[in-house]
């Protein structure tokens, strides 16, 4: 389901949009709960067209993720308010990525460690250890990106 961007001159090529996902630090992930939108803000890691996330082993988000439905996400790594004298003249400069994908719960402990390592690499260099006890109480999931687009007003 490809959506055409209205302001095509602002559309980024795929490589630039992917680079924005690599440098972002917060993702807004949208799901559907019994016909109602449900949006959460999460830390994430991105590599090779896959976004990795973690959360608790119980709760509304986990219940919705286990349904295996598609999700929508957005990442806005850079934005700047452009103030003006009149309220209607205010504007915003930004770069953003919006995309869709399928959720996949990661069960294999080594794949969970790899996903958590990718998340950590989004924020800090180094090698991190994820003990078995921590893995057992952490849900790690991936969003296999099916389509995405980037937009910039810079």
XYZ file of N, CA and C in Angstrom:
462
model
N 0.847 -1.161 0.000
C 0.000 0.000 0.000
C 0.898 1.231 0.000
N 1.350 1.637 -1.127
C 2.241 2.786 -1.270
C 1.406 4.063 -1.301
N 1.768 5.016 -0.456
C 1.097 6.312 -0.402
C 1.974 7.336 -1.102
N 1.386 8.141 -1.947
C 2.132 9.193 -2.633
C 2.266 10.404 -1.732
N 3.465 10.967 -1.672
C 3.702 12.153 -0.868
C 3.190 13.371 -1.632
N 2.404 14.207 -0.952
C 1.837 15.392 -1.584
C 2.920 16.362 -2.012
N 3.875 16.657 -1.140
C 4.962 17.592 -1.435
C 6.203 16.796 -1.838
N 6.188 16.298 -3.064
C 7.240 15.391 -3.529
C 8.627 16.013 -3.502
N 8.719 17.332 -3.564
C 10.031 17.979 -3.518
C 10.691 17.820 -2.155
N 9.908 17.437 -1.149
C 10.453 17.224 0.190
C 10.810 15.764 0.461
N 10.472 14.892 -0.456
C 10.715 13.468 -0.257
C 12.204 13.152 -0.353
N 12.672 12.328 0.562
C 14.073 11.904 0.596
C 14.230 10.589 -0.145
N 15.414 10.364 -0.699
C 15.653 9.064 -1.313
C 15.793 8.013 -0.209
N 15.729 6.765 -0.600
C 15.729 5.661 0.363
C 16.981 5.643 1.238
N 18.140 5.946 0.656
C 19.388 5.927 1.433
C 19.370 7.011 2.519
N 18.884 8.202 2.191
C 18.824 9.285 3.177
C 17.809 8.941 4.276
N 16.661 8.405 3.898
C 15.657 8.015 4.892
C 16.205 6.926 5.810
N 16.929 5.970 5.258
C 17.530 4.908 6.066
C 18.565 5.493 7.028
N 19.341 6.472 6.570
C 20.332 7.127 7.435
C 19.652 7.840 8.600
N 18.471 8.396 8.364
C 17.725 9.032 9.464
C 17.318 8.000 10.511
N 16.922 6.813 10.074
C 16.585 5.751 11.029
C 17.805 5.333 11.830
N 18.966 5.376 11.211
C 20.210 5.006 11.897
C 20.592 6.007 12.977
N 20.218 7.267 12.820
C 20.638 8.269 13.799
C 19.532 8.709 14.754
N 18.304 8.243 14.571
C 17.220 8.610 15.478
C 17.389 7.977 16.845
N 16.638 8.480 17.814
C 16.715 7.879 19.148
C 15.357 7.573 19.771
N 14.275 8.002 19.151
C 12.934 7.723 19.654
C 12.045 7.350 18.478
N 11.259 6.314 18.673
C 10.312 5.872 17.656
C 8.904 5.891 18.240
N 7.963 6.398 17.465
C 6.550 6.338 17.840
C 5.959 5.180 17.037
N 5.437 4.190 17.753
C 4.939 2.967 17.136
C 3.426 2.904 17.318
N 2.711 2.808 16.201
C 1.248 2.797 16.224
C 0.720 1.395 15.927
N -0.254 0.999 16.760
C -0.916 -0.291 16.618
C -2.422 -0.061 16.665
N -3.176 -1.115 16.474
C -4.633 -1.026 16.569
C -5.103 -1.969 17.667
N -5.936 -1.436 18.567
C -6.510 -2.212 19.667
C -8.024 -2.176 19.553
N -8.601 -3.267 19.060
C -10.045 -3.385 18.894
C -10.626 -2.194 18.135
N -9.977 -1.857 17.028
C -10.463 -0.793 16.169
C -10.039 0.613 16.579
N -9.342 0.745 17.697
C -8.896 2.047 18.184
C -7.384 2.168 18.020
N -6.895 3.373 17.675
C -5.444 3.547 17.585
C -4.789 3.494 18.955
N -3.594 2.941 19.000
C -2.796 2.879 20.225
C -1.370 3.213 19.826
N -0.813 4.269 20.405
C 0.494 4.772 20.036
C 1.405 4.761 21.242
N 2.625 4.228 21.072
C 3.615 4.205 22.153
C 4.926 4.795 21.647
N 5.671 5.368 22.569
C 6.975 5.941 22.271
C 8.031 5.011 22.842
N 8.985 4.603 21.998
C 9.955 3.580 22.377
C 11.358 3.935 21.924
N 12.341 3.406 22.636
C 13.708 3.372 22.142
C 13.766 2.235 21.137
N 14.727 2.300 20.228
C 14.806 1.269 19.200
C 16.231 1.144 18.702
N 16.452 0.125 17.910
C 17.687 -0.044 17.160
C 17.322 -0.367 15.728
N 18.130 0.082 14.793
C 17.828 -0.130 13.374
C 19.040 -0.712 12.660
N 18.781 -1.752 11.885
C 19.831 -2.337 11.057
C 19.190 -3.183 9.955
N 19.670 -3.007 8.730
C 19.273 -3.863 7.598
C 17.760 -3.956 7.414
N 17.098 -2.805 7.414
C 15.641 -2.722 7.194
C 14.814 -3.393 8.287
N 15.387 -3.531 9.469
C 14.669 -4.101 10.617
C 14.843 -3.166 11.796
N 13.745 -2.890 12.488
C 13.788 -2.119 13.728
C 13.595 -3.096 14.884
N 14.404 -2.920 15.930
C 14.342 -3.789 17.112
C 13.877 -2.972 18.306
N 13.053 -3.599 19.139
C 12.495 -2.953 20.321
C 12.506 -3.948 21.475
N 12.307 -3.437 22.678
C 12.129 -4.309 23.832
C 11.041 -3.720 24.718
N 10.427 -4.570 25.512
C 9.401 -4.122 26.454
C 9.194 -5.202 27.514
N 8.286 -4.908 28.438
C 7.966 -5.858 29.506
C 7.227 -7.069 28.932
N 7.227 -8.134 29.707
C 6.579 -9.379 29.284
C 5.080 -9.409 29.547
N 4.529 -8.290 30.010
C 3.084 -8.228 30.190
C 2.616 -6.818 29.885
N 1.324 -6.697 29.597
C 0.746 -5.389 29.341
C 0.057 -5.302 27.990
N -0.588 -4.174 27.796
C -1.369 -3.929 26.587
C -0.510 -4.029 25.325
N 0.658 -3.394 25.339
C 1.541 -3.408 24.169
C 1.902 -4.842 23.790
N 2.310 -5.643 24.774
C 2.680 -7.034 24.509
C 1.500 -7.793 23.908
N 0.316 -7.596 24.474
C -0.868 -8.287 23.963
C -1.118 -7.945 22.492
N -0.967 -6.679 22.147
C -1.198 -6.266 20.764
C -0.102 -6.772 19.835
N 1.129 -6.771 20.310
C 2.240 -7.248 19.482
C 2.096 -8.729 19.160
N 1.587 -9.490 20.109
C 1.440 -10.935 19.898
C 0.377 -11.266 18.861
N -0.453 -10.300 18.512
C -1.449 -10.530 17.459
C -0.793 -10.620 16.092
N 0.467 -10.136 16.014
C 1.209 -10.257 14.769
C 0.740 -9.338 13.662
N 0.063 -8.268 14.004
C -0.448 -7.382 12.971
C 0.627 -6.427 12.470
N 0.288 -5.705 11.444
C 1.182 -4.663 10.932
C 1.143 -3.472 11.867
N 2.218 -2.717 11.841
C 2.312 -1.497 12.640
C 2.771 -0.361 11.729
N 2.600 0.846 12.221
C 3.105 2.040 11.567
C 4.068 2.700 12.543
N 5.130 3.302 12.026
C 6.089 3.963 12.910
C 6.513 5.296 12.323
N 6.995 6.167 13.191
C 7.610 7.406 12.745
C 8.796 7.729 13.640
N 9.827 8.274 13.028
C 11.030 8.722 13.717
C 11.310 10.141 13.219
N 11.555 11.063 14.146
C 11.865 12.458 13.805
C 13.190 12.810 14.477
N 14.307 12.547 13.805
C 15.604 12.767 14.446
C 16.020 14.235 14.544
N 15.407 15.102 13.737
C 15.808 16.513 13.773
C 14.588 17.385 13.510
N 14.444 18.422 14.351
C 13.363 19.389 14.147
C 13.752 20.720 14.781
N 13.159 21.782 14.254
C 13.505 23.131 14.709
C 12.305 24.042 14.504
N 11.881 24.704 15.577
C 10.775 25.661 15.502
C 11.245 26.944 14.844
N 10.462 27.446 13.898
C 10.737 28.726 13.252
C 9.690 29.722 13.749
N 10.060 30.515 14.745
C 9.124 31.467 15.347
C 8.906 32.659 14.421
N 7.781 33.289 14.596
C 7.430 34.473 13.813
C 6.612 35.417 14.687
N 6.342 36.604 14.186
C 5.551 37.559 14.963
C 4.094 37.148 15.047
N 3.538 36.641 13.960
C 2.133 36.219 13.926
C 2.054 34.704 14.099
N 1.049 34.280 14.843
C 0.892 32.854 15.097
C 0.796 32.015 13.840
N 0.090 32.510 12.839
C -0.076 31.744 11.600
C 1.194 31.702 10.757
N 2.195 32.491 11.119
C 3.449 32.495 10.369
C 4.516 31.586 10.986
N 4.234 30.976 12.150
C 5.163 30.011 12.732
C 5.286 28.829 11.776
N 6.411 28.168 11.830
C 6.610 26.989 11.001
C 7.580 26.049 11.721
N 7.880 24.954 11.073
C 8.774 23.956 11.643
C 9.638 23.388 10.528
N 10.919 23.295 10.792
C 11.816 22.548 9.911
C 11.987 21.172 10.546
N 12.032 20.138 9.721
C 12.154 18.795 10.280
C 12.625 17.810 9.227
N 13.132 16.697 9.719
C 13.376 15.508 8.924
C 12.643 14.375 9.628
N 11.945 13.555 8.870
C 11.195 12.466 9.490
C 11.118 11.268 8.555
N 10.816 10.139 9.173
C 10.596 8.897 8.427
C 9.306 8.289 8.946
N 8.467 7.847 8.022
C 7.241 7.129 8.352
C 7.286 5.807 7.609
N 6.894 4.737 8.288
C 6.920 3.440 7.621
C 5.930 2.452 8.202
N 5.870 1.301 7.548
C 4.973 0.218 7.930
C 5.757 -1.077 7.959
N 5.336 -1.980 8.807
C 6.006 -3.269 8.845
C 5.229 -4.291 9.639
N 5.748 -5.501 9.621
C 5.141 -6.622 10.336
C 5.948 -6.903 11.599
N 5.239 -7.161 12.684
C 5.865 -7.457 13.973
C 6.256 -8.926 14.041
N 7.433 -9.149 14.607
C 7.914 -10.505 14.830
C 8.487 -10.580 16.240
N 7.886 -11.425 17.096
C 8.387 -11.636 18.453
C 9.626 -12.528 18.359
N 10.704 -12.129 19.021
C 11.955 -12.891 18.980
C 12.018 -13.787 20.213
N 12.091 -15.084 19.993
C 12.108 -16.065 21.078
C 13.510 -16.610 21.358
N 14.285 -16.825 20.308
C 15.608 -17.421 20.438
C 16.520 -16.520 21.274
N 17.134 -17.035 22.360
C 17.973 -16.200 23.229
C 19.121 -15.488 22.507
N 19.763 -16.153 21.563
C 20.866 -15.489 20.858
C 20.359 -14.377 19.945
N 19.220 -14.601 19.317
C 18.638 -13.552 18.483
C 18.152 -12.381 19.349
N 17.649 -12.693 20.552
C 17.265 -11.629 21.485
C 18.488 -10.793 21.868
N 19.588 -11.460 22.160
C 20.836 -10.738 22.496
C 21.282 -9.851 21.334
N 21.200 -10.385 20.121
C 21.577 -9.614 18.943
C 20.666 -8.382 18.792
N 19.365 -8.574 18.988
C 18.430 -7.451 18.919
C 18.717 -6.401 19.975
N 18.981 -6.833 21.204
C 19.307 -5.892 22.281
C 20.634 -5.178 22.002
N 21.587 -5.875 21.411
C 22.858 -5.242 21.045
C 22.653 -4.162 19.987
N 21.762 -4.415 19.041
C 21.468 -3.422 18.009
C 20.777 -2.212 18.631
N 19.885 -2.451 19.577
C 19.250 -1.327 20.284
C 20.312 -0.509 21.010
N 21.180 -1.161 21.756
C 22.216 -0.441 22.503
C 23.157 0.324 21.572
N 23.471 -0.237 20.415
C 24.364 0.422 19.468
C 23.765 1.724 18.936
N 22.448 1.850 19.000
C 21.778 3.080 18.571
C 22.146 4.243 19.494
N 22.529 3.920 20.746
C 22.725 4.943 21.777
C 24.146 5.049 22.321
N 24.893 3.961 22.275
C 26.214 3.975 22.917
C 27.119 2.924 22.269
N 28.393 3.249 22.121
C 29.323 2.252 21.589
C 29.664 1.212 22.658
N 30.163 0.096 22.226
C 30.629 -0.924 23.170
C 29.883 -2.225 23.040
N 30.394 -3.201 23.774
C 29.762 -4.516 23.839
C 29.073 -4.626 25.190
N 27.849 -5.065 25.176
C 27.066 -5.174 26.403
C 26.698 -6.628 26.640
N 26.592 -6.986 27.897
C 26.237 -8.344 28.290
C 24.767 -8.348 28.710
N 24.037 -9.338 28.249
C 22.629 -9.499 28.592
C 22.458 -10.859 29.253
N 22.452 -10.888 30.582
C 22.359 -12.158 31.305
C 21.048 -12.895 31.013
N 21.102 -14.211 31.172
C 19.918 -15.048 30.926
C 18.710 -14.572 31.724
N 18.908 -14.180 32.973
C 17.785 -13.734 33.814
C 17.128 -12.486 33.222
N 17.926 -11.578 32.685
C 17.379 -10.367 32.049
C 16.619 -10.724 30.773
N 17.188 -11.633 29.988
C 16.510 -12.046 28.757
C 15.161 -12.682 29.061
N 15.096 -13.461 30.118
C 13.867 -14.176 30.460
C 12.720 -13.232 30.809
N 13.037 -12.037 31.289
C 11.970 -11.112 31.690
C 11.794 -9.953 30.706
N 12.424 -10.070 29.527
C 12.347 -9.010 28.522
C 11.796 -9.557 27.215
N 10.787 -8.889 26.697
C 10.258 -9.216 25.378
C 11.055 -8.400 24.361
N 11.620 -9.061 23.387
C 12.328 -8.394 22.300
C 11.541 -8.700 21.033
N 11.275 -7.642 20.272
C 10.541 -7.852 19.029
C 11.154 -7.021 17.911
N 10.886 -7.462 16.703
C 11.398 -6.790 15.510
C 10.229 -6.339 14.662
N 10.443 -5.254 13.948
C 9.516 -4.825 12.909
C 10.278 -4.936 11.599
N 9.867 -5.892 10.789
C 10.455 -6.067 9.465
C 9.798 -5.023 8.560
N 10.569 -4.011 8.184
C 10.017 -2.873 7.451
C 9.614 -3.297 6.044
N 8.351 -3.027 5.706
C 7.827 -3.351 4.392
C 7.867 -2.149 3.454
N 7.677 -0.967 4.002
C 7.798 0.252 3.220
C 8.048 1.423 4.162
N 8.772 2.419 3.672
C 9.005 3.624 4.441
C 9.355 4.760 3.503
N 9.176 5.972 3.993
C 9.551 7.152 3.224
C 10.047 8.219 4.184
N 10.940 9.041 3.679
C 11.504 10.135 4.461
C 11.120 11.469 3.853
N 11.085 12.475 4.717
C 10.687 13.814 4.292
C 11.559 14.825 5.025
N 11.930 15.900 4.329
C 12.741 16.936 4.953
C 12.300 18.310 4.476
N 12.291 19.258 5.421
C 12.035 20.645 5.057
C 13.315 21.469 5.211
N 14.450 20.817 5.431
C 15.735 21.525 5.515
C 16.260 21.780 4.119
